[in-house]
């Protein structure tokens, strides 16, 4: 059984993001980049399924610039068997990524696709759902537990009222939430082994996919700074300020 795991290269979550002076986007020059945390959880889950004997091969996939190979090598150090990079300098949107993944799914014929519920750079939370629609596969989003057996995948997901459990017939798509697992620490021996694993590079045009952006970013700006708080002498003053200044009561 084959599992496809898409991974995205993003600004490291520990880095304070800064906006370019011309407000055209986020400044990523000389900034530490890493694998999207939700995708790291997806790779870990696929690796655990393989270690449990439920899966035979885990394929990591990324789309973007040449440096995405580093992200794929990290995925292979965690446990992916091989990697595929769809190399392009075009700024990819969720629909473009979903189309690329559909083309790869048609080629590789995986039984399960596990990916992060969203990327921490654009927070779109759209790729998994779009991919499910394009492939016509069942989907379970925000997974906090995944059980694979008897040709089905049972997914527990967190909803507002508690927990919801879904049973999907394979092939299927699952998007991961933070509580699904805790990714393992990548050791040096595994990093060295990952360098010897196969990493194929292709282009969007080779897959017959047009990734031309459909959206245009007009302006990127930092959020307004919060004003300093004040101390009031008594409750009456607090209520008066909430009513006349804040206008919340």
mmCIF file of C-alpha atoms in Angstrom:
data_model
loop_
_atom_site.group_PDB
_atom_site.id
_atom_site.type_symbol
_atom_site.label_atom_id
_atom_site.label_comp_id
_atom_site.label_asym_id
_atom_site.label_seq_id
_atom_site.Cartn_x
_atom_site.Cartn_y
_atom_site.Cartn_z
ATOM 1 C CA UNK A 1 0.000 0.000 0.000
ATOM 2 C CA UNK A 2 1.347 3.371 -1.050
ATOM 3 C CA UNK A 3 0.904 6.654 0.852
ATOM 4 C CA UNK A 4 1.523 10.111 -0.625
ATOM 5 C CA UNK A 5 2.535 12.886 1.779
ATOM 6 C CA UNK A 6 2.723 16.474 0.441
ATOM 7 C CA UNK A 7 5.114 18.769 2.353
ATOM 8 C CA UNK A 8 5.618 22.516 2.060
ATOM 9 C CA UNK A 9 8.680 24.677 2.664
ATOM 10 C CA UNK A 10 7.720 27.656 4.845
ATOM 11 C CA UNK A 11 9.337 30.247 7.096
ATOM 12 C CA UNK A 12 10.268 28.522 10.360
ATOM 13 C CA UNK A 13 7.578 28.971 13.029
ATOM 14 C CA UNK A 14 10.154 30.422 15.458
ATOM 15 C CA UNK A 15 11.003 33.283 13.104
ATOM 16 C CA UNK A 16 9.294 36.655 13.456
ATOM 17 C CA UNK A 17 7.905 37.411 10.015
ATOM 18 C CA UNK A 18 8.609 40.869 8.609
ATOM 19 C CA UNK A 19 6.832 42.668 5.798
ATOM 20 C CA UNK A 20 8.833 44.096 2.887
ATOM 21 C CA UNK A 21 9.276 47.859 2.882
ATOM 22 C CA UNK A 22 7.267 48.170 -0.337
ATOM 23 C CA UNK A 23 4.368 46.113 1.128
ATOM 24 C CA UNK A 24 4.513 43.594 -1.728
ATOM 25 C CA UNK A 25 4.927 40.552 0.505
ATOM 26 C CA UNK A 26 6.848 38.912 3.325
ATOM 27 C CA UNK A 27 10.609 39.274 3.494
ATOM 28 C CA UNK A 28 12.180 35.783 3.331
ATOM 29 C CA UNK A 29 15.742 36.850 2.475
ATOM 30 C CA UNK A 30 18.231 35.191 4.847
ATOM 31 C CA UNK A 31 15.343 33.747 6.878
ATOM 32 C CA UNK A 32 15.381 30.204 8.259
ATOM 33 C CA UNK A 33 13.013 27.934 6.331
ATOM 34 C CA UNK A 34 11.663 24.569 7.452
ATOM 35 C CA UNK A 35 8.906 22.038 6.835
ATOM 36 C CA UNK A 36 5.373 23.175 7.590
ATOM 37 C CA UNK A 37 4.606 21.779 11.108
ATOM 38 C CA UNK A 38 1.293 20.212 10.056
ATOM 39 C CA UNK A 39 3.032 18.441 7.157
ATOM 40 C CA UNK A 40 5.706 17.166 9.540
ATOM 41 C CA UNK A 41 2.910 15.561 11.562
ATOM 42 C CA UNK A 42 1.586 13.996 8.332
ATOM 43 C CA UNK A 43 5.013 12.494 7.525
ATOM 44 C CA UNK A 44 5.291 11.135 11.062
ATOM 45 C CA UNK A 45 1.843 9.529 10.849
ATOM 46 C CA UNK A 46 2.618 7.913 7.479
ATOM 47 C CA UNK A 47 5.904 6.610 8.886
ATOM 48 C CA UNK A 48 4.139 5.118 11.918
ATOM 49 C CA UNK A 49 1.646 3.370 9.639
ATOM 50 C CA UNK A 50 4.567 1.910 7.699
ATOM 51 C CA UNK A 51 6.305 0.789 10.896
ATOM 52 C CA UNK A 52 3.060 -0.898 11.980
ATOM 53 C CA UNK A 53 3.041 -2.896 8.747
ATOM 54 C CA UNK A 54 -0.049 -1.156 7.341
ATOM 55 C CA UNK A 55 1.847 0.679 4.580
ATOM 56 C CA UNK A 56 4.587 -0.493 2.223
ATOM 57 C CA UNK A 57 5.840 2.793 0.776
ATOM 58 C CA UNK A 58 5.731 6.462 1.814
ATOM 59 C CA UNK A 59 6.325 9.064 -0.894
ATOM 60 C CA UNK A 60 7.001 12.695 0.071
ATOM 61 C CA UNK A 61 6.007 15.346 -2.466
ATOM 62 C CA UNK A 62 6.765 19.056 -2.592
ATOM 63 C CA UNK A 63 6.188 21.828 -5.103
ATOM 64 C CA UNK A 64 8.222 25.010 -5.375
ATOM 65 C CA UNK A 65 11.776 26.222 -5.766
ATOM 66 C CA UNK A 66 14.920 24.067 -5.863
ATOM 67 C CA UNK A 67 15.500 24.552 -2.117
ATOM 68 C CA UNK A 68 12.391 22.441 -1.457
ATOM 69 C CA UNK A 69 14.707 19.454 -1.921
ATOM 70 C CA UNK A 70 15.979 20.171 1.605
ATOM 71 C CA UNK A 71 12.427 19.824 2.931
ATOM 72 C CA UNK A 72 12.017 16.543 1.082
ATOM 73 C CA UNK A 73 15.297 15.257 2.519
ATOM 74 C CA UNK A 74 13.958 16.061 5.991
ATOM 75 C CA UNK A 75 10.798 14.091 5.203
ATOM 76 C CA UNK A 76 12.929 11.164 4.058
ATOM 77 C CA UNK A 77 15.008 11.435 7.239
ATOM 78 C CA UNK A 78 11.788 11.075 9.251
ATOM 79 C CA UNK A 79 10.816 7.964 7.321
ATOM 80 C CA UNK A 80 9.635 8.645 3.743
ATOM 81 C CA UNK A 81 11.075 6.166 1.212
ATOM 82 C CA UNK A 82 11.516 8.591 -1.684
ATOM 83 C CA UNK A 83 10.712 12.122 -2.729
ATOM 84 C CA UNK A 84 9.269 13.965 -5.704
ATOM 85 C CA UNK A 85 9.807 17.684 -6.328
ATOM 86 C CA UNK A 86 7.638 19.588 -8.782
ATOM 87 C CA UNK A 87 10.060 22.411 -9.422
ATOM 88 C CA UNK A 88 8.678 25.847 -10.280
ATOM 89 C CA UNK A 89 9.485 29.461 -9.477
ATOM 90 C CA UNK A 90 5.812 30.425 -9.752
ATOM 91 C CA UNK A 91 4.105 31.380 -6.494
ATOM 92 C CA UNK A 92 1.695 28.496 -6.053
ATOM 93 C CA UNK A 93 -1.893 28.803 -4.916
ATOM 94 C CA UNK A 94 -3.933 26.006 -3.249
ATOM 95 C CA UNK A 95 -5.765 25.114 -6.469
ATOM 96 C CA UNK A 96 -2.506 24.888 -8.410
ATOM 97 C CA UNK A 97 -1.001 22.632 -5.742
ATOM 98 C CA UNK A 98 -4.136 20.464 -5.701
ATOM 99 C CA UNK A 99 -3.924 20.022 -9.481
ATOM 100 C CA UNK A 100 -0.255 19.044 -9.251
ATOM 101 C CA UNK A 101 -1.043 16.517 -6.514
ATOM 102 C CA UNK A 102 -3.902 15.088 -8.573
ATOM 103 C CA UNK A 103 -1.548 14.563 -11.503
ATOM 104 C CA UNK A 104 0.966 12.810 -9.231
ATOM 105 C CA UNK A 105 -1.789 10.724 -7.623
ATOM 106 C CA UNK A 106 -2.939 9.592 -11.069
ATOM 107 C CA UNK A 107 0.654 8.599 -11.819
ATOM 108 C CA UNK A 108 1.641 6.989 -8.510
ATOM 109 C CA UNK A 109 -1.770 5.476 -7.637
ATOM 110 C CA UNK A 110 -1.529 5.843 -3.821
ATOM 111 C CA UNK A 111 -4.268 4.406 -1.616
ATOM 112 C CA UNK A 112 -3.976 7.194 0.934
ATOM 113 C CA UNK A 113 -2.882 10.840 0.859
ATOM 114 C CA UNK A 114 -2.022 12.419 4.203
ATOM 115 C CA UNK A 115 -1.253 16.138 4.365
ATOM 116 C CA UNK A 116 -1.274 18.978 6.864
ATOM 117 C CA UNK A 117 -4.606 20.718 7.344
ATOM 118 C CA UNK A 118 -2.991 24.067 6.446
ATOM 119 C CA UNK A 119 0.323 25.819 5.932
ATOM 120 C CA UNK A 120 1.460 28.358 8.509
ATOM 121 C CA UNK A 121 2.414 30.944 5.858
ATOM 122 C CA UNK A 122 -0.885 31.524 4.038
ATOM 123 C CA UNK A 123 -3.243 29.600 6.407
ATOM 124 C CA UNK A 124 -5.485 28.785 3.435
ATOM 125 C CA UNK A 125 -6.666 25.356 4.642
ATOM 126 C CA UNK A 126 -7.859 24.533 1.119
ATOM 127 C CA UNK A 127 -5.477 22.142 -0.642
ATOM 128 C CA UNK A 128 -6.712 18.903 0.941
ATOM 129 C CA UNK A 129 -10.345 19.710 0.279
ATOM 130 C CA UNK A 130 -9.677 20.801 -3.317
ATOM 131 C CA UNK A 131 -7.636 17.668 -3.973
ATOM 132 C CA UNK A 132 -10.446 15.466 -2.655
ATOM 133 C CA UNK A 133 -12.881 17.213 -5.003
ATOM 134 C CA UNK A 134 -10.573 16.832 -8.016
ATOM 135 C CA UNK A 135 -9.940 13.137 -7.341
ATOM 136 C CA UNK A 136 -13.486 12.354 -6.202
ATOM 137 C CA UNK A 137 -12.111 10.689 -3.047
ATOM 138 C CA UNK A 138 -13.635 10.745 0.450
ATOM 139 C CA UNK A 139 -11.889 13.073 2.898
ATOM 140 C CA UNK A 140 -11.474 13.546 6.642
ATOM 141 C CA UNK A 141 -10.036 16.850 7.847
ATOM 142 C CA UNK A 142 -8.424 17.912 11.156
ATOM 143 C CA UNK A 143 -7.545 14.328 12.119
ATOM 144 C CA UNK A 144 -6.533 13.705 15.743
ATOM 145 C CA UNK A 145 -6.415 9.892 15.340
ATOM 146 C CA UNK A 146 -5.983 7.659 12.282
ATOM 147 C CA UNK A 147 -6.583 3.889 12.197
ATOM 148 C CA UNK A 148 -5.949 1.954 8.987
ATOM 149 C CA UNK A 149 -7.349 -1.569 8.570
ATOM 150 C CA UNK A 150 -9.470 -3.789 6.313
ATOM 151 C CA UNK A 151 -9.319 -1.440 3.330
ATOM 152 C CA UNK A 152 -10.724 1.441 5.342
ATOM 153 C CA UNK A 153 -9.326 4.343 7.332
ATOM 154 C CA UNK A 154 -11.083 5.426 10.513
ATOM 155 C CA UNK A 155 -10.438 9.034 11.462
ATOM 156 C CA UNK A 156 -11.271 10.778 14.713
ATOM 157 C CA UNK A 157 -11.544 14.545 14.335
ATOM 158 C CA UNK A 158 -12.166 17.358 16.767
ATOM 159 C CA UNK A 159 -15.332 19.381 16.262
ATOM 160 C CA UNK A 160 -16.970 22.129 18.318
ATOM 161 C CA UNK A 161 -19.163 19.685 20.211
ATOM 162 C CA UNK A 162 -16.454 17.105 20.961
ATOM 163 C CA UNK A 163 -15.126 14.295 18.760
ATOM 164 C CA UNK A 164 -16.431 12.982 15.441
ATOM 165 C CA UNK A 165 -15.388 9.592 14.037
ATOM 166 C CA UNK A 166 -15.504 8.935 10.302
ATOM 167 C CA UNK A 167 -14.923 5.708 8.366
ATOM 168 C CA UNK A 168 -13.601 6.201 4.831
ATOM 169 C CA UNK A 169 -13.247 3.665 2.058
ATOM 170 C CA UNK A 170 -9.825 3.756 0.426
ATOM 171 C CA UNK A 171 -8.484 5.550 -1.543
ATOM 172 C CA UNK A 172 -8.988 8.556 0.717
ATOM 173 C CA UNK A 173 -7.533 11.864 1.834
ATOM 174 C CA UNK A 174 -6.736 12.803 5.435
ATOM 175 C CA UNK A 175 -5.559 16.194 6.714
ATOM 176 C CA UNK A 176 -3.731 16.298 10.029
ATOM 177 C CA UNK A 177 -4.247 18.387 13.160
ATOM 178 C CA UNK A 178 -1.727 19.160 15.903
ATOM 179 C CA UNK A 179 -2.948 16.505 18.342
ATOM 180 C CA UNK A 180 -2.494 13.590 15.941
ATOM 181 C CA UNK A 181 1.093 12.896 17.038
ATOM 182 C CA UNK A 182 4.421 14.418 18.017
ATOM 183 C CA UNK A 183 7.004 14.168 15.204
ATOM 184 C CA UNK A 184 10.212 12.366 16.110
ATOM 185 C CA UNK A 185 13.588 14.020 16.427
ATOM 186 C CA UNK A 186 15.537 13.557 13.212
ATOM 187 C CA UNK A 187 18.849 11.889 14.017
ATOM 188 C CA UNK A 188 22.128 12.364 12.137
ATOM 189 C CA UNK A 189 22.278 8.735 10.880
ATOM 190 C CA UNK A 190 18.805 9.115 9.368
ATOM 191 C CA UNK A 191 19.819 12.422 7.770
ATOM 192 C CA UNK A 192 22.778 10.667 6.147
ATOM 193 C CA UNK A 193 20.560 7.786 4.962
ATOM 194 C CA UNK A 194 18.100 10.301 3.466
ATOM 195 C CA UNK A 195 20.831 11.658 1.193
ATOM 196 C CA UNK A 196 20.987 8.286 -0.552
ATOM 197 C CA UNK A 197 17.245 7.967 -1.115
ATOM 198 C CA UNK A 198 15.719 8.680 -4.514
ATOM 199 C CA UNK A 199 14.530 12.228 -5.199
ATOM 200 C CA UNK A 200 12.903 12.801 -8.577
ATOM 201 C CA UNK A 201 12.486 16.290 -10.035
ATOM 202 C CA UNK A 202 9.774 17.191 -12.520
ATOM 203 C CA UNK A 203 8.045 20.315 -13.844
ATOM 204 C CA UNK A 204 4.368 21.361 -13.825
ATOM 205 C CA UNK A 205 4.322 21.286 -17.625
ATOM 206 C CA UNK A 206 5.582 17.686 -17.562
ATOM 207 C CA UNK A 207 2.470 16.837 -15.560
ATOM 208 C CA UNK A 208 0.235 18.846 -17.889
ATOM 209 C CA UNK A 209 -0.751 21.316 -15.175
ATOM 210 C CA UNK A 210 -1.086 25.084 -15.523
ATOM 211 C CA UNK A 211 -0.090 26.744 -12.233
ATOM 212 C CA UNK A 212 -0.515 30.345 -13.387
ATOM 213 C CA UNK A 213 -1.730 32.387 -10.363
ATOM 214 C CA UNK A 214 -5.387 33.407 -10.392
ATOM 215 C CA UNK A 215 -5.075 35.809 -7.479
ATOM 216 C CA UNK A 216 -3.102 39.035 -7.192
ATOM 217 C CA UNK A 217 -1.785 40.327 -3.883
ATOM 218 C CA UNK A 218 -2.480 44.045 -3.712
ATOM 219 C CA UNK A 219 -0.817 44.828 -0.406
ATOM 220 C CA UNK A 220 0.727 43.110 2.603
ATOM 221 C CA UNK A 221 0.833 45.068 5.884
ATOM 222 C CA UNK A 222 1.645 44.339 9.502
ATOM 223 C CA UNK A 223 -1.278 44.356 11.952
ATOM 224 C CA UNK A 224 -1.856 47.569 13.869
ATOM 225 C CA UNK A 225 0.055 47.760 17.127
ATOM 226 C CA UNK A 226 -2.014 47.418 20.282
ATOM 227 C CA UNK A 227 -2.209 50.481 22.476
ATOM 228 C CA UNK A 228 -0.947 50.276 26.052
ATOM 229 C CA UNK A 229 -3.390 49.425 28.813
ATOM 230 C CA UNK A 230 -4.359 51.788 31.639
ATOM 231 C CA UNK A 231 -5.172 51.407 35.319
ATOM 232 C CA UNK A 232 -8.502 52.734 36.599
ATOM 233 C CA UNK A 233 -9.183 53.696 40.242
ATOM 234 C CA UNK A 234 -12.529 51.930 40.640
ATOM 235 C CA UNK A 235 -15.241 49.851 38.962
ATOM 236 C CA UNK A 236 -17.400 52.890 38.178
ATOM 237 C CA UNK A 237 -14.601 54.432 36.101
ATOM 238 C CA UNK A 238 -14.039 51.114 34.327
ATOM 239 C CA UNK A 239 -17.710 50.836 33.400
ATOM 240 C CA UNK A 240 -17.786 54.446 32.214
ATOM 241 C CA UNK A 241 -14.765 53.930 29.941
ATOM 242 C CA UNK A 242 -16.164 50.697 28.541
ATOM 243 C CA UNK A 243 -19.392 52.514 27.743
ATOM 244 C CA UNK A 244 -18.112 55.856 26.415
ATOM 245 C CA UNK A 245 -14.666 55.072 24.985
ATOM 246 C CA UNK A 246 -14.569 51.376 24.082
ATOM 247 C CA UNK A 247 -18.329 51.330 23.365
ATOM 248 C CA UNK A 248 -18.586 47.630 24.211
ATOM 249 C CA UNK A 249 -21.454 47.944 26.714
#
